[in-house]
Every structure is written in structure tokens, then in C-alpha cells.
Coordinates of C-alpha atoms in Angstrom, one line a residue:
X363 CA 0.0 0.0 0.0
X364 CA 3.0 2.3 0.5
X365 CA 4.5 1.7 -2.8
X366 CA 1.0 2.7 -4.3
X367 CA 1.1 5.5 -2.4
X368 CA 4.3 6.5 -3.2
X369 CA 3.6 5.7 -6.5
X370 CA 0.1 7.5 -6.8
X371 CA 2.1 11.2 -5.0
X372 CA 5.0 11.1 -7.8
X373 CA 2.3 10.5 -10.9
X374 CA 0.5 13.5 -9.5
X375 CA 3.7 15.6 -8.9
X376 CA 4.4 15.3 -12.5
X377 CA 1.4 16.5 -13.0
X378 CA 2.0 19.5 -10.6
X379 CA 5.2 20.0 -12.5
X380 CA 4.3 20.3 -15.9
X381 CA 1.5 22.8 -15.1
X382 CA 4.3 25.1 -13.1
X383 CA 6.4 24.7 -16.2
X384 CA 3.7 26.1 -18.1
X385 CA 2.7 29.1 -15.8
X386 CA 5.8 29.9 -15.0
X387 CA 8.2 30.1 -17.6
X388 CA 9.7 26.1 -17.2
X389 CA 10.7 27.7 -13.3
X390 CA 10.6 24.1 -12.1
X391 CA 9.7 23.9 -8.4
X392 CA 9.9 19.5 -8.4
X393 CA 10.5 18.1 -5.1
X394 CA 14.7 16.9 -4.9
X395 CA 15.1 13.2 -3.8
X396 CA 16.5 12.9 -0.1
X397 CA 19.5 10.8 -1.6
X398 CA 20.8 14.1 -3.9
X399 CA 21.7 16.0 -0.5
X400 CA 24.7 15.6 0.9
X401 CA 24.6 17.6 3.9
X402 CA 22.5 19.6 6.2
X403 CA 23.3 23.9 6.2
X404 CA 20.6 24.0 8.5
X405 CA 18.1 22.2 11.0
X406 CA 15.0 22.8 12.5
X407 CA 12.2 20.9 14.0
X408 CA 9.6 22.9 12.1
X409 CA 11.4 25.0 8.7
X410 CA 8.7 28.0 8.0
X411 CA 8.9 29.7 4.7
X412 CA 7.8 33.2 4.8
X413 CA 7.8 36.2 7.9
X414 CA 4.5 37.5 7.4
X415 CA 1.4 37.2 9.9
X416 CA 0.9 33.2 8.9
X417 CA 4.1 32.2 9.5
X418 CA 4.6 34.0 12.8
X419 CA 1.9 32.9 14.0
X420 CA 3.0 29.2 13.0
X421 CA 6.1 30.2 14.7
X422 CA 4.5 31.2 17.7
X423 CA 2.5 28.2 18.4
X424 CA 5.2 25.5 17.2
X425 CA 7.3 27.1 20.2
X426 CA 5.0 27.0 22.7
X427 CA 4.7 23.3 21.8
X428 CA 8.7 23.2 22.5
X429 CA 9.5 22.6 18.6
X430 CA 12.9 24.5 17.3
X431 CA 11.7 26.9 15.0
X432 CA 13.6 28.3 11.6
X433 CA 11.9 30.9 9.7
X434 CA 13.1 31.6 6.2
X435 CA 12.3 35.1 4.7
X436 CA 13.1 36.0 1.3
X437 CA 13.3 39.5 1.7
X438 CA 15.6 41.9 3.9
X439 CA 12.8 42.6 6.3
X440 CA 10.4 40.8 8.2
X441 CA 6.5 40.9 7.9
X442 CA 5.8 40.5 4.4
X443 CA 2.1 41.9 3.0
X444 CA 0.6 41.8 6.1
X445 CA 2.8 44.3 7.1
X446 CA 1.7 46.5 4.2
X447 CA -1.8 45.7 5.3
X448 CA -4.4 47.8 7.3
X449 CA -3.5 45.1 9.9
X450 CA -7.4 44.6 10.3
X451 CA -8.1 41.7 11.6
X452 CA -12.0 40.3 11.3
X453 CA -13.0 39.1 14.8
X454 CA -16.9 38.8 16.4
X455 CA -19.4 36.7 18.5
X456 CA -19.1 39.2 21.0
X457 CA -15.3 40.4 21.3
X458 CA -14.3 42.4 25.0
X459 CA -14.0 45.4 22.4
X460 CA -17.6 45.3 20.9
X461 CA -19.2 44.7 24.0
X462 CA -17.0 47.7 25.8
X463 CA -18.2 49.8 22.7
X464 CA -21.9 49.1 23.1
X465 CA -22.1 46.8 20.1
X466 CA -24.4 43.2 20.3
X467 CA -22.9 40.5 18.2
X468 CA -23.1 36.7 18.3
X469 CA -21.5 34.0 16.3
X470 CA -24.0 32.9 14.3
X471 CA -24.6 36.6 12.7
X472 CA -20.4 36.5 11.7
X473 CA -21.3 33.3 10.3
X474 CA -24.1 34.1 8.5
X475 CA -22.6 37.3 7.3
X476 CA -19.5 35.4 6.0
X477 CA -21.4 32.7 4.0
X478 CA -23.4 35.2 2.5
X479 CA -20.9 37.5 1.2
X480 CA -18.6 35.4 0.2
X481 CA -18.3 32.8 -3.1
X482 CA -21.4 30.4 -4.1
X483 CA -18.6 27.4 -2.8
X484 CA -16.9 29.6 0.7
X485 CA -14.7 27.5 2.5
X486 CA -17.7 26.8 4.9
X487 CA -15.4 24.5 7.2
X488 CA -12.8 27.0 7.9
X489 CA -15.2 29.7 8.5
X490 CA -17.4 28.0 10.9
X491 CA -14.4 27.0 12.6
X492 CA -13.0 30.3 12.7
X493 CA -16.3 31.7 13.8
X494 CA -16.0 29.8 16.5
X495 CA -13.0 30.6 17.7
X496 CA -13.2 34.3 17.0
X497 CA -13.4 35.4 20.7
X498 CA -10.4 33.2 22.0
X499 CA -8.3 34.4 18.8
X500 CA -8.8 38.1 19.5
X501 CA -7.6 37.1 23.3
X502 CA -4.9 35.3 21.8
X503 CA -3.4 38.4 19.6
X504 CA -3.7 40.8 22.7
X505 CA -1.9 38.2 24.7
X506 CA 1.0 38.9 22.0
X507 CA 1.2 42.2 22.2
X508 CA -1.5 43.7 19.7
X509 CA -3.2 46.5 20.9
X510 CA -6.9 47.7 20.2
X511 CA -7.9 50.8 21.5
X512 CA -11.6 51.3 23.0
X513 CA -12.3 53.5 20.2
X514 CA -15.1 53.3 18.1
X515 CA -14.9 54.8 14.0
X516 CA -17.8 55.7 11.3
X517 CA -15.5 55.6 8.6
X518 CA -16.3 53.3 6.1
X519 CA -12.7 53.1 5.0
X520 CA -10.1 52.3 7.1
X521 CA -9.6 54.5 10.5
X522 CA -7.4 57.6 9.6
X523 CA -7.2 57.9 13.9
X524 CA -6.2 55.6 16.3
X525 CA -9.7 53.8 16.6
X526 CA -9.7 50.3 16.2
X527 CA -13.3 48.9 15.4
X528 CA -15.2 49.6 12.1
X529 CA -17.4 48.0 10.0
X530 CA -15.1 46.6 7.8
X531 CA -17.4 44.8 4.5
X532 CA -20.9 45.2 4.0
X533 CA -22.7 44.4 7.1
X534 CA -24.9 47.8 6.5
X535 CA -25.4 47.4 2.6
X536 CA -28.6 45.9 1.1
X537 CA -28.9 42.4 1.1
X538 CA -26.4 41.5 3.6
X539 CA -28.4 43.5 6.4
X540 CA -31.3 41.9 6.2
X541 CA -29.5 38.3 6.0
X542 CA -27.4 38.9 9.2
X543 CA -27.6 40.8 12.1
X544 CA -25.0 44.0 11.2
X545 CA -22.2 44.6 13.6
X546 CA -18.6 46.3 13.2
X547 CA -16.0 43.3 13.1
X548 CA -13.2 45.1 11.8
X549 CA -10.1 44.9 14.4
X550 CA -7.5 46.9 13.5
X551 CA -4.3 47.9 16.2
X552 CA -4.6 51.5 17.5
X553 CA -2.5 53.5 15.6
X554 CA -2.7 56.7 13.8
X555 CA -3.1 56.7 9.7
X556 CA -3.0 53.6 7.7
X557 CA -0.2 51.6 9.4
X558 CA -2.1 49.2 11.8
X559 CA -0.2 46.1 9.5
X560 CA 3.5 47.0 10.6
X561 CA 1.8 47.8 14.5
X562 CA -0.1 44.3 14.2
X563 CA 3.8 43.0 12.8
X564 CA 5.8 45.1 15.6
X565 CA 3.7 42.9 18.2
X566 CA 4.0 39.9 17.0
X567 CA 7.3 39.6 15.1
X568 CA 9.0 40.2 18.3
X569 CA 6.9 37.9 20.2
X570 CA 8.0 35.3 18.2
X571 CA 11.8 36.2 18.3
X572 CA 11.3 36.2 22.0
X573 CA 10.3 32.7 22.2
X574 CA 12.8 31.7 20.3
X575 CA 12.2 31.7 16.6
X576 CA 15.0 32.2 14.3
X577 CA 14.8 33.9 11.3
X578 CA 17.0 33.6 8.7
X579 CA 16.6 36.6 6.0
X580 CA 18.0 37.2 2.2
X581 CA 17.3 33.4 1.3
X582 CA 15.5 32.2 -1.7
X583 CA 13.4 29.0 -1.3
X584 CA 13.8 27.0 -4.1
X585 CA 12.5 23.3 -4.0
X586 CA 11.4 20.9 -1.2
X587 CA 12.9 17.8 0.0
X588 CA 11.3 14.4 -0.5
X589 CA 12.2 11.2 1.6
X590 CA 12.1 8.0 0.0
X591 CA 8.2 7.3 1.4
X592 CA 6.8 10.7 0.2
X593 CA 7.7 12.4 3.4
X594 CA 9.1 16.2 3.3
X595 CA 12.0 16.4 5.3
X596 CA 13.4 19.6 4.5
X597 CA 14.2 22.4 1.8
X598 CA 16.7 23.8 -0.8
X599 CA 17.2 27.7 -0.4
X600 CA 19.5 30.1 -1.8
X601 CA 21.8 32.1 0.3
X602 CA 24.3 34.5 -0.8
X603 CA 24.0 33.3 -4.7
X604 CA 25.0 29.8 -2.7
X605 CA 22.7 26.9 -2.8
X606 CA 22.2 25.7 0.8
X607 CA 20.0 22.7 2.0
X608 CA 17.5 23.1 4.8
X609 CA 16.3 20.0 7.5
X610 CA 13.1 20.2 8.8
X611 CA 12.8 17.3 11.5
X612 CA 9.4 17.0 11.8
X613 CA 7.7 19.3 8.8
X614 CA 7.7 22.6 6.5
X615 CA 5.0 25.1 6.5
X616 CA 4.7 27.3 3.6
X617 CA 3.9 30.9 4.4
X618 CA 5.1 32.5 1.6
X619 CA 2.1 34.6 0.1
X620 CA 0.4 34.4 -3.3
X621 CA 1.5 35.4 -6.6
X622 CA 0.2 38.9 -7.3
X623 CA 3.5 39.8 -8.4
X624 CA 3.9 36.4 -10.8
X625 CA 2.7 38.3 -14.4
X626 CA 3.1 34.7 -15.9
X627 CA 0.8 32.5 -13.1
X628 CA -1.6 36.0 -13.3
X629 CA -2.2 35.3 -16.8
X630 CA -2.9 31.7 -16.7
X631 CA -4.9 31.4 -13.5
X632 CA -6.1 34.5 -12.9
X633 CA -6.3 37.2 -15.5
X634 CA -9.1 39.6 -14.2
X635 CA -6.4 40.1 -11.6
X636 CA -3.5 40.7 -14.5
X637 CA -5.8 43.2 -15.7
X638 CA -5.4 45.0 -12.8
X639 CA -4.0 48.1 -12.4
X640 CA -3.0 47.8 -8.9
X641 CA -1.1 45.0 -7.9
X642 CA -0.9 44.9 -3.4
X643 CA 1.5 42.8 -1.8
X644 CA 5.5 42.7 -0.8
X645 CA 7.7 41.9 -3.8
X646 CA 7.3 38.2 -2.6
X647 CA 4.5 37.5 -3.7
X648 CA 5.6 35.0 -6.4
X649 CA 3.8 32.1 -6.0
X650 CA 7.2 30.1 -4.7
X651 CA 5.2 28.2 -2.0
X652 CA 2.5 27.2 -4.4
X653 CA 4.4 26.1 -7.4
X654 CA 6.7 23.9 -4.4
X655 CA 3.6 22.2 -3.6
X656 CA 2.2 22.0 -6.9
X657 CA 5.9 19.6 -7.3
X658 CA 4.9 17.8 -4.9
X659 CA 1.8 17.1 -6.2
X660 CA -0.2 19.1 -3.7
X661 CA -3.6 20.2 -4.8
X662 CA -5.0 23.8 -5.5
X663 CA -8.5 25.6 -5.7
X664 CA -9.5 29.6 -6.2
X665 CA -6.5 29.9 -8.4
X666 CA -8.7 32.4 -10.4
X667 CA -9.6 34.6 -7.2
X668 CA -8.9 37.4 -5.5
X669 CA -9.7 40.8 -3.7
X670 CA -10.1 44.0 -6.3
X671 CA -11.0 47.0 -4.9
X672 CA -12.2 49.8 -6.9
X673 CA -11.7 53.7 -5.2
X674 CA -15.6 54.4 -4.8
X675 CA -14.6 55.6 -0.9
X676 CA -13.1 57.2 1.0
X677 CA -14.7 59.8 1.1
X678 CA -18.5 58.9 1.6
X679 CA -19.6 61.8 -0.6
X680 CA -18.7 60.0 -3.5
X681 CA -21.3 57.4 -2.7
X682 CA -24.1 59.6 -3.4
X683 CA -23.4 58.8 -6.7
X684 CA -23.9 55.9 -9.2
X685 CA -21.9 53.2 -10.5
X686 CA -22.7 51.9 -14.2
X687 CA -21.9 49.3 -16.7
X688 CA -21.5 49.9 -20.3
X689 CA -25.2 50.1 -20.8
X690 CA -25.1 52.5 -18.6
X691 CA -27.5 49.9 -16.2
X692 CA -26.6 50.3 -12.2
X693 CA -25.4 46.8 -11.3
X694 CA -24.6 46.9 -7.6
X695 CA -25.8 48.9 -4.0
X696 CA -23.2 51.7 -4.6
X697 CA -22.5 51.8 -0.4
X698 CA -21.5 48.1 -0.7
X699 CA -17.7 47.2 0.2
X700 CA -15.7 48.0 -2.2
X701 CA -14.1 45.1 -2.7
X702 CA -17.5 43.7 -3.8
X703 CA -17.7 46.4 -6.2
X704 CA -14.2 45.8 -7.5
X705 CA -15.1 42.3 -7.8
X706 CA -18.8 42.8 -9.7
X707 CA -16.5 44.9 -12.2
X708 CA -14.1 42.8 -12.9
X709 CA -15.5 39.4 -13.3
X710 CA -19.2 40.3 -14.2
X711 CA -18.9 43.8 -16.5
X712 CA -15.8 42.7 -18.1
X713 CA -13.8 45.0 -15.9
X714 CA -15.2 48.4 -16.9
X715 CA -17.8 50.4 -14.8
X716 CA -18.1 54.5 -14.2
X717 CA -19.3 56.7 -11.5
X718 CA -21.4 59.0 -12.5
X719 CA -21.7 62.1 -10.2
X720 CA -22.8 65.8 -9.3
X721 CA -21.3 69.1 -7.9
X722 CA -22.3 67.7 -4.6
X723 CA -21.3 64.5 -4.5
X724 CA -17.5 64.8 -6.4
X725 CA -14.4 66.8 -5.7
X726 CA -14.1 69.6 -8.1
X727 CA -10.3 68.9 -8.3
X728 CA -10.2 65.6 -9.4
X729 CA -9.4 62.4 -8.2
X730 CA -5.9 61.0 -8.9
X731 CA -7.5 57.3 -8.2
X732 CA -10.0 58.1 -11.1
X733 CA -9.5 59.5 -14.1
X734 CA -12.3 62.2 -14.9
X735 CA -13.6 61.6 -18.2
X736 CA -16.5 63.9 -18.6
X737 CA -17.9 66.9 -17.5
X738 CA -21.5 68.1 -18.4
X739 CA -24.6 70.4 -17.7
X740 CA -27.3 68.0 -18.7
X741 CA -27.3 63.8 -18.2
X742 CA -27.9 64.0 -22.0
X743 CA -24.4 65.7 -22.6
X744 CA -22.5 63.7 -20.4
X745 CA -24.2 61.0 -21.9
X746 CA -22.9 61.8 -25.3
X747 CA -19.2 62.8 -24.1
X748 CA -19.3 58.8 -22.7
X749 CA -20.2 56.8 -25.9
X750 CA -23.1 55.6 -24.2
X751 CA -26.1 55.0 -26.4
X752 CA -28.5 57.3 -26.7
X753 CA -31.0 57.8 -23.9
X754 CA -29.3 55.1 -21.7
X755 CA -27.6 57.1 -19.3
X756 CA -30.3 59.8 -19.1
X757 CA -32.9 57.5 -18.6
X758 CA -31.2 55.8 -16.0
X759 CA -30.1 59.5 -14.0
X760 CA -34.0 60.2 -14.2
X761 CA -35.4 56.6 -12.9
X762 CA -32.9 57.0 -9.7
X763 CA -33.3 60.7 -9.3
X764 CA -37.0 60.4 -8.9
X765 CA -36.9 57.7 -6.3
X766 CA -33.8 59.6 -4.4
X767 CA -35.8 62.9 -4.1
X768 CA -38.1 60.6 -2.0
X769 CA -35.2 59.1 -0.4
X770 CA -35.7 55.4 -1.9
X771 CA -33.9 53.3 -4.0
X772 CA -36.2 50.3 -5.4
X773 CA -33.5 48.9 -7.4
X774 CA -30.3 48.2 -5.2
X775 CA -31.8 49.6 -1.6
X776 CA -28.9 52.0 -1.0
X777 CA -28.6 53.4 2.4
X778 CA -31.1 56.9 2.8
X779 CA -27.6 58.7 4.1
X780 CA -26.1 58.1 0.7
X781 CA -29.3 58.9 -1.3
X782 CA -29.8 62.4 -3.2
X783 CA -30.7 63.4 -6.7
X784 CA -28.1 64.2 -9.4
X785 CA -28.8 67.5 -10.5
X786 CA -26.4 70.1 -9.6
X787 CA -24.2 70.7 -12.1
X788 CA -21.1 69.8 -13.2
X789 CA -22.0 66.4 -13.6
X790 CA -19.0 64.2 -13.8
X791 CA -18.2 61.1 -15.2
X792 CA -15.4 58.9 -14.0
X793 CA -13.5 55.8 -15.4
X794 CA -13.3 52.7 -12.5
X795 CA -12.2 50.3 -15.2
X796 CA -9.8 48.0 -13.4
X797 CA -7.2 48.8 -16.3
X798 CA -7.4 52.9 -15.8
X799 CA -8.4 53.5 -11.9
X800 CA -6.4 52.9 -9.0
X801 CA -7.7 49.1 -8.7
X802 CA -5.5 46.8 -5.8
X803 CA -5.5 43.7 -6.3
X804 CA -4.6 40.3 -4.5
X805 CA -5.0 36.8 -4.9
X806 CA -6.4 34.0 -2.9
X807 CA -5.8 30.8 -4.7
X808 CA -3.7 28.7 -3.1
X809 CA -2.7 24.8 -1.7
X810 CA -6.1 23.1 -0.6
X811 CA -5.4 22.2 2.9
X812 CA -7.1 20.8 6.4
X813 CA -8.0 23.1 9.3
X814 CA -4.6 22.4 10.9
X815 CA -2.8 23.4 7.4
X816 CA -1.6 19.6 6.5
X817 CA -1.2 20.2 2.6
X818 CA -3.8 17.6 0.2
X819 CA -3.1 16.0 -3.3
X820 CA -5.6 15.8 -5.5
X821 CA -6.6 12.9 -4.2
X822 CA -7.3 14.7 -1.3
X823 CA -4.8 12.6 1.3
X824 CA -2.1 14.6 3.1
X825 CA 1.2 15.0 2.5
X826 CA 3.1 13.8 5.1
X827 CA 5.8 16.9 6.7
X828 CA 4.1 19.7 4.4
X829 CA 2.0 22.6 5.8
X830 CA 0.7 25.6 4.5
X831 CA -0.6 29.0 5.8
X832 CA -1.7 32.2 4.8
X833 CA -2.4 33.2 0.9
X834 CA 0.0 30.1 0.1
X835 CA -2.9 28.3 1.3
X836 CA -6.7 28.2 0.5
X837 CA -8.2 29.3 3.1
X838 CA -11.5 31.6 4.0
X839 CA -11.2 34.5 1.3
X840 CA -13.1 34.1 -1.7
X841 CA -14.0 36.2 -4.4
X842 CA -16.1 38.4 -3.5
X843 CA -14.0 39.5 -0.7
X844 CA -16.4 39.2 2.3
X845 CA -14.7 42.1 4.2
X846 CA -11.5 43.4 5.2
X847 CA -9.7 41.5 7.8
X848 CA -10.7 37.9 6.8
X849 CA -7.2 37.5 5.0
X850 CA -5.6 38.6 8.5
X851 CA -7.9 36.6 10.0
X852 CA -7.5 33.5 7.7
X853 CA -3.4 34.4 8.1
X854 CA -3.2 34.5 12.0
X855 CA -5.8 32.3 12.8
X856 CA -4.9 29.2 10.5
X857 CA -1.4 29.8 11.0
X858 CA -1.6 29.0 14.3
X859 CA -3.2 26.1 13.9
X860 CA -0.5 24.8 11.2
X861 CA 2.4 26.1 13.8
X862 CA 0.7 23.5 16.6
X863 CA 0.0 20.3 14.5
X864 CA 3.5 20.6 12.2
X865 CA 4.9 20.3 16.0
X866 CA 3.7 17.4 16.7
X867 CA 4.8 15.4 13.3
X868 CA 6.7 12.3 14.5
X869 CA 10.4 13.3 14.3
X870 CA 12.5 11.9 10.9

């Protein structure tokens, strides 16, 4: 039964192999036979690839159950994207900093709220599971160091101050509301402006460090380790422009992002997110922990999704106005997240839409996320200085101004705050095409895995000594992005989890 297994892993990791070749320029990631090395550079218990929140937080926990940790970072630095990130982390049921702020939440309304914003197929394990642990993991990250002030913000966006809970997707936005109970989730560290990822990194990096993680930075991961029976026992890396080998005792957890920054896997997985304008992440995002495990023959799913997020707010003015299609037909609640209306662009309206707005509800300087395409007196002229057909746009201004003048919106429910007619002149006419706004993108394909990171084929058994984490993983983000803070969530949360189990792997 070994042999077949044995057998069964290689057939598939030729499989994994020549579709890396393909996406990635021949780049060959195949596992190297435990035979080739000669010697060990290095040892570890547990070898983690990549210093942002997932491995960490693997490191963290892998320590705490007495396993020598080695973390491998490709860059300089420490923290990867999520220290880039808005360091929000998605946490509910009830946290110590909703109820100190006056807000009701329960479990079942996260849940309900995920599942419902998130793909038609949502990871439904991982989220129920992380729903469940929500309050103990937001204990868990102050017990490291990350702080949350008692601060409540009605930005829609992203605290500028130093509060740290928000409502972070579309918990307010028709239909969402009236599937689950609404309530701010969005965590983020107190800290002023848009820096809460390096405070959420400065807390835990070091906490990490101070159990007695090493990190090893400047190293290039190249290809894993295979023992004779299918087990991975280690890794090849490249220090110094000097190939080095890497033992990992009891397993390897791969933390080493996606592959925003990969033109060649963009365009054969995911090429909405090519498209993009905006690619979001640290220059490591290559997809190097991915196409390892796809040589190994380790399975992947959501390699075509992602987070886009198109610049409809901040500010909330700009909400007031419409969002169309190329018919010039409203397609979405214009105070939805915006990473929903990024993603309703991209991969449903073939990745052009425009805002469409008056003297009230625009700057009259311009936005350098948008470019301004139009300025007109009458819906008719702006209408005709768009290419839109005639009487499209103008029909569609008159439908939404009657019903806003009465402070109702019978086609997409938008919030009354956000509602007022059109009329006042300039109107204006912007491009959110993904190609010409300022449109961030991520991905979120990654290696199927279990709920304590062990790595599947695509036969959907484990590979023995192989974890993943993070956005090398697939874990709860899905397109459409349910909210911010589920990757950081999803990141810290199932990084953990990998951490503890790789530290228990029988020692080889």
C-alpha cells in the first residue's frame, strides 16, 4: 500500500510539474530526492517559509509546543504583506471590544454574514471553525502584544485615527443586512493613519523572536525535500547566490504569500487580476510556495480569485453617486464594500464600470485614483461625451433621481444617508475600469489544505511533513472578498493552527 502511495504522489507531482512549467516560464519547483543532499546547512524541527502574519503565528505556536523553529524570509525585512496591510483583523461573537463599545454581536450573525458575502462554494469548514473561535483568537493576539484601543470609527474606510473597530465589508449594505444581524468586526491595532499592518507586525514579530524563533533573511526557497516514502523532510534555499539545504525534523510550513507579483501565473490562472492596475503585496509574492507544492503534487483551488478593490470611498460623498456598466444599467448597491464592487467589475462587467456624479457628491479637483472623463450640464451631454447610447444614461439619471428625491432606492436599496438626486451641475463622469483606476488587487488561490494546514493532493490525502498557511494556502477568502480583515484573519488564525500540528509530526 506504501508503494501505491508513493507511486500515486509522484504521478501526481508530475502533474504538478508540468503545469508550473507552463505558468511559470519552465521555473521548475519539483521536489529533490533525499538521496541528492549531501549535507544539512541548516536544521529545524519545524522549517517555516515566509515572515508575514501566517508564518509567525505558525512560529509562535510551534514554540509554545517546545519545537525548534527556523523561519526563512526571502526579503531583507520581516513581515511581508501583512505588514503592508491595514493590519485589520475580522473578529466577532461578542469580542471584549464590541461589548466595551456598546455593540451586540453573536457567532452565528459573523457566520451568516461570512457565508453570505462570500463565493457560491466559501470555504464553509474553515469559517465555521473560525467563527467559532473568533473570541479566544482576538484574546490570543492581545496576549502577544497587539493593541486595540476602546475606540469606536464611522469611517467606512479604514480608521485615519487611532480607533480600532469599524465596520469593515458590507454588514450595513442591502442584502447583507437583512441576511445577518449587522455589527462592526473590523479589528485593526490603534495607531494613527494607515499603518495598523506594521503595529499588528511590531507585536508579533517580536513575540515570536522572544520565544525563540529564528529567522533567517535574504534566502531564496527554491525546492522541497522528498524522503524515499513521500515524506518532506526539508528544503533547498539560496543564500548569498549559494545553494544551501534546509532540514526540517518533523515538517515545512509554507507561508510565503500568493502570486500577485507572478505576471506569468496571473495570466494563466487569474487574469481579471492581471488586468489589474494595482497590484498589493510585498515583492514576494511570487507564488514560490505554491508552485513547491504544486511539485509535490499538492492540490489547489480559487487559483482564479482574489480581492479587487475599486476607489468608490473614501470619502463617503462620492457614494451619493452611481456606479454603471457599459449600458449605462446600475449593477450593484453603490455603499456596498468596495471590494465587492471591485469584484462585480471585474468578473461580471468585463472589468469596466463608471461613476457618474454631481457638484455635490465629487471633488471639483479631481481624483488621482479616477480619471475624470466627462464633465457636463445635462445627463444628455454627459451621456454623449461617454459613448453611451442614446438615452441610456439619461434614462437611467431620471429613474434614480425620482426615487432619491423621495429618499428610496427600489432597485439596489442603497442606504437613505447616501441617497440624493443628481442635478447640480457639473455632472461628472469617471472611469473605474480595473485597467485605468487605482484598482489593488490580491489573490487568494492557493494549496487546498485541512483546518490544521496539512497540505492535500488531488486525491485529497495529506502529504506527510508539508504545511501551508496564509495566501499560500486556500483558506477563507473568496471572491467576492467578504470584508476586510478575513485574510488577516484566515493568516493568524490558520497559522496557528498549522504552527501546533506541524509540531507534533513524528520526528525523521
Amino acid at each position: 500500500m506504501a508503494k501505491q502511495l508513493v507511486s500515486r504522489r509522484r504521478f501526481v507531482a508530475g502533474l504538478g510539474l508540468g503545469t508550473i512549467a507552463t505558468a511559470a516560464g519552465c521555473d521548475s519547483r519539483q521536489a529533490v530526492d533525499r538521496a541528492e543532499v549531501r549535507q544539512w546547512d541548516y536544521s529545524a524541527d519545524v522549517v517555516i517559509a515566509g515572515s508575514g502574519a501566517a508564518g509567525i503565528c505558525a512560529a509562535i505556536e510551534a514554540r509554545a509546543a517546545n519545537a525548534e523553529i527556523l523561519i526563512l524570509e526571502r526579503l531583507s525585512g520581516t513581515g511581508g504583506s501583512s505588514a503592508m496591510s491595514g493590519g485589520v483583523c475580522y473578529l466577532g461573537g461578542g469580542t471584549p471590544l464590541q461589548k466595551a463599545l456598546g455593540f451586540d454581536d453573536s457567532v452565528e450573525a459573523m457566520h451568516d454574514f461570512m457565508v453570505a458575502a462570500g463565493s457560491l462554494h466559501p470555504a464553509l469548514h474553515k469559517i465555521a471553525l473560525y467563527c467559532e473561535h473568533s473570541l479566544e483568537h482576538f484574546q490570543w493576539l492581545v496576549d502577544h502584544g497587539v493593541h486595540y484601543a476602546q475606540k469606536y470609527s464611522e469611517y467606512k474606510e479604514l480608521p485615519f485615527d487611532d480607533a480600532s473597530l469599524y465596520y469593515s465589508g458590507s454588514e450595513l449594505a442591502y442584502p447583507w443586512r437583512d441576511i445577518a444581524r449587522p455589527a462592526p468586526r473590523g479589528h485593526v491595532p490603534s495607531v494613527m493613519g494607515h499603518t495598523g499592518g506594521r503595529a499588528l507586525m511590531q507585536a508579533l514579530i517580536p513575540a515570536a523572536a522572544s520565544a525563540g524563533a529564528r529567522i533567517l533573511g535574504g534566502v531564496s526557497c527554491e525546492r522541497l525535500i522528498r524522503e524515499g516514502d513521500g515524506r518532506i523532510s526539508g528544503m533547498l534555499i539560496t543564500e548569498a547566490e549559494v545553494p544551501k539545504s534546509v532540514r526540517a525534523r518533523r515538517a515545512v510550513v509554507l507561508a510565503c504569500g500568493g502570486f500577485i507579483h507572478n505576471r506569468e501565473m496571473l495570466r494563466r490562472y487569474a487574469p481579471e487580476l492581471h488586468d489589474c492596475s494595482t497590484p498589493w503585496a510585498s515583492a514576494g509574492d511570487l507564488g514560490i510556495g505554491i508552485r513547491m507544492g504544486m511539485g509535490v503534487g499538492a492540490a489547489a483551488l480559487r487559483m482564479d480569485q482574489g480581492f479587487v478593490i475599486l476607489p468608490v470611498y473614501p470619502p463617503e460623498r462620492l457614494l451619493r453617486g452611481i456606479i454603471v456598466n457599459r449600458a449605462a444599467q446600475r449593477f450593484l448597491p453603490e455603499d456596498s464594500y468596495y471590494a465587492y464592487a471591485g469584484h462585480e467589475t471585474a468578473f461580471a462587467q468585463h472589468g469596466q464600470a463608471w461613476l457618474v456624479c454631481d457638484a455635490d457628491s465629487s471633488y471639483d479637483a479631481g481624483d488621482f485614483r479616477m480619471p475624470l472623463l466627462a464633465e457636463a450640464t445635462t445627463p444628455e451631454e454627459l451621456e454623449q461625451k461617454g459613448g453611451f447610447a442614446p438615452g441610456a444614461l439619461s434614462q437611467t439619471l431620471a429613474y434614480y433621481n425620482e426615487a432619491a428625491v423621495r429618499g428610496e432606492d427600489p432597485l439596489w436599496h442603497k442606504h437613505p444617508k447616501y441617497l440624493a438626486p443628481l442635478i447640480k451641475p457639473p455632472l461628472r463622469l469617471y472611469d473605474l475600469s480595473i485597467r485605468n483606476a487605482f484598482c489593488v488587487a490580491h489573490t487568494f488561490g492557493g494549496l487546498e489544505t485541512t483546518l490544521d494546514g496539512q497540505v492535500l493532493d488531488a486525491f485529497g490525502a495529506s502529504i506527510p511533513g508539508l504545511y501551508a498557511a496564509g495566501r499560500t494556502s486556500a483558506g477563507m477568502p473568496s471572491a467576492p472578498y467578504m470584508a476586510s480583515g478575513v485574510s488577516i484573519g484566515d493568516c493568524t488564525f490558520f497559522g496557528r493552527r498549522a504552527g501546533r500540528h506541524a509540531a507534533r509530526e513524528q520526528k525523521s
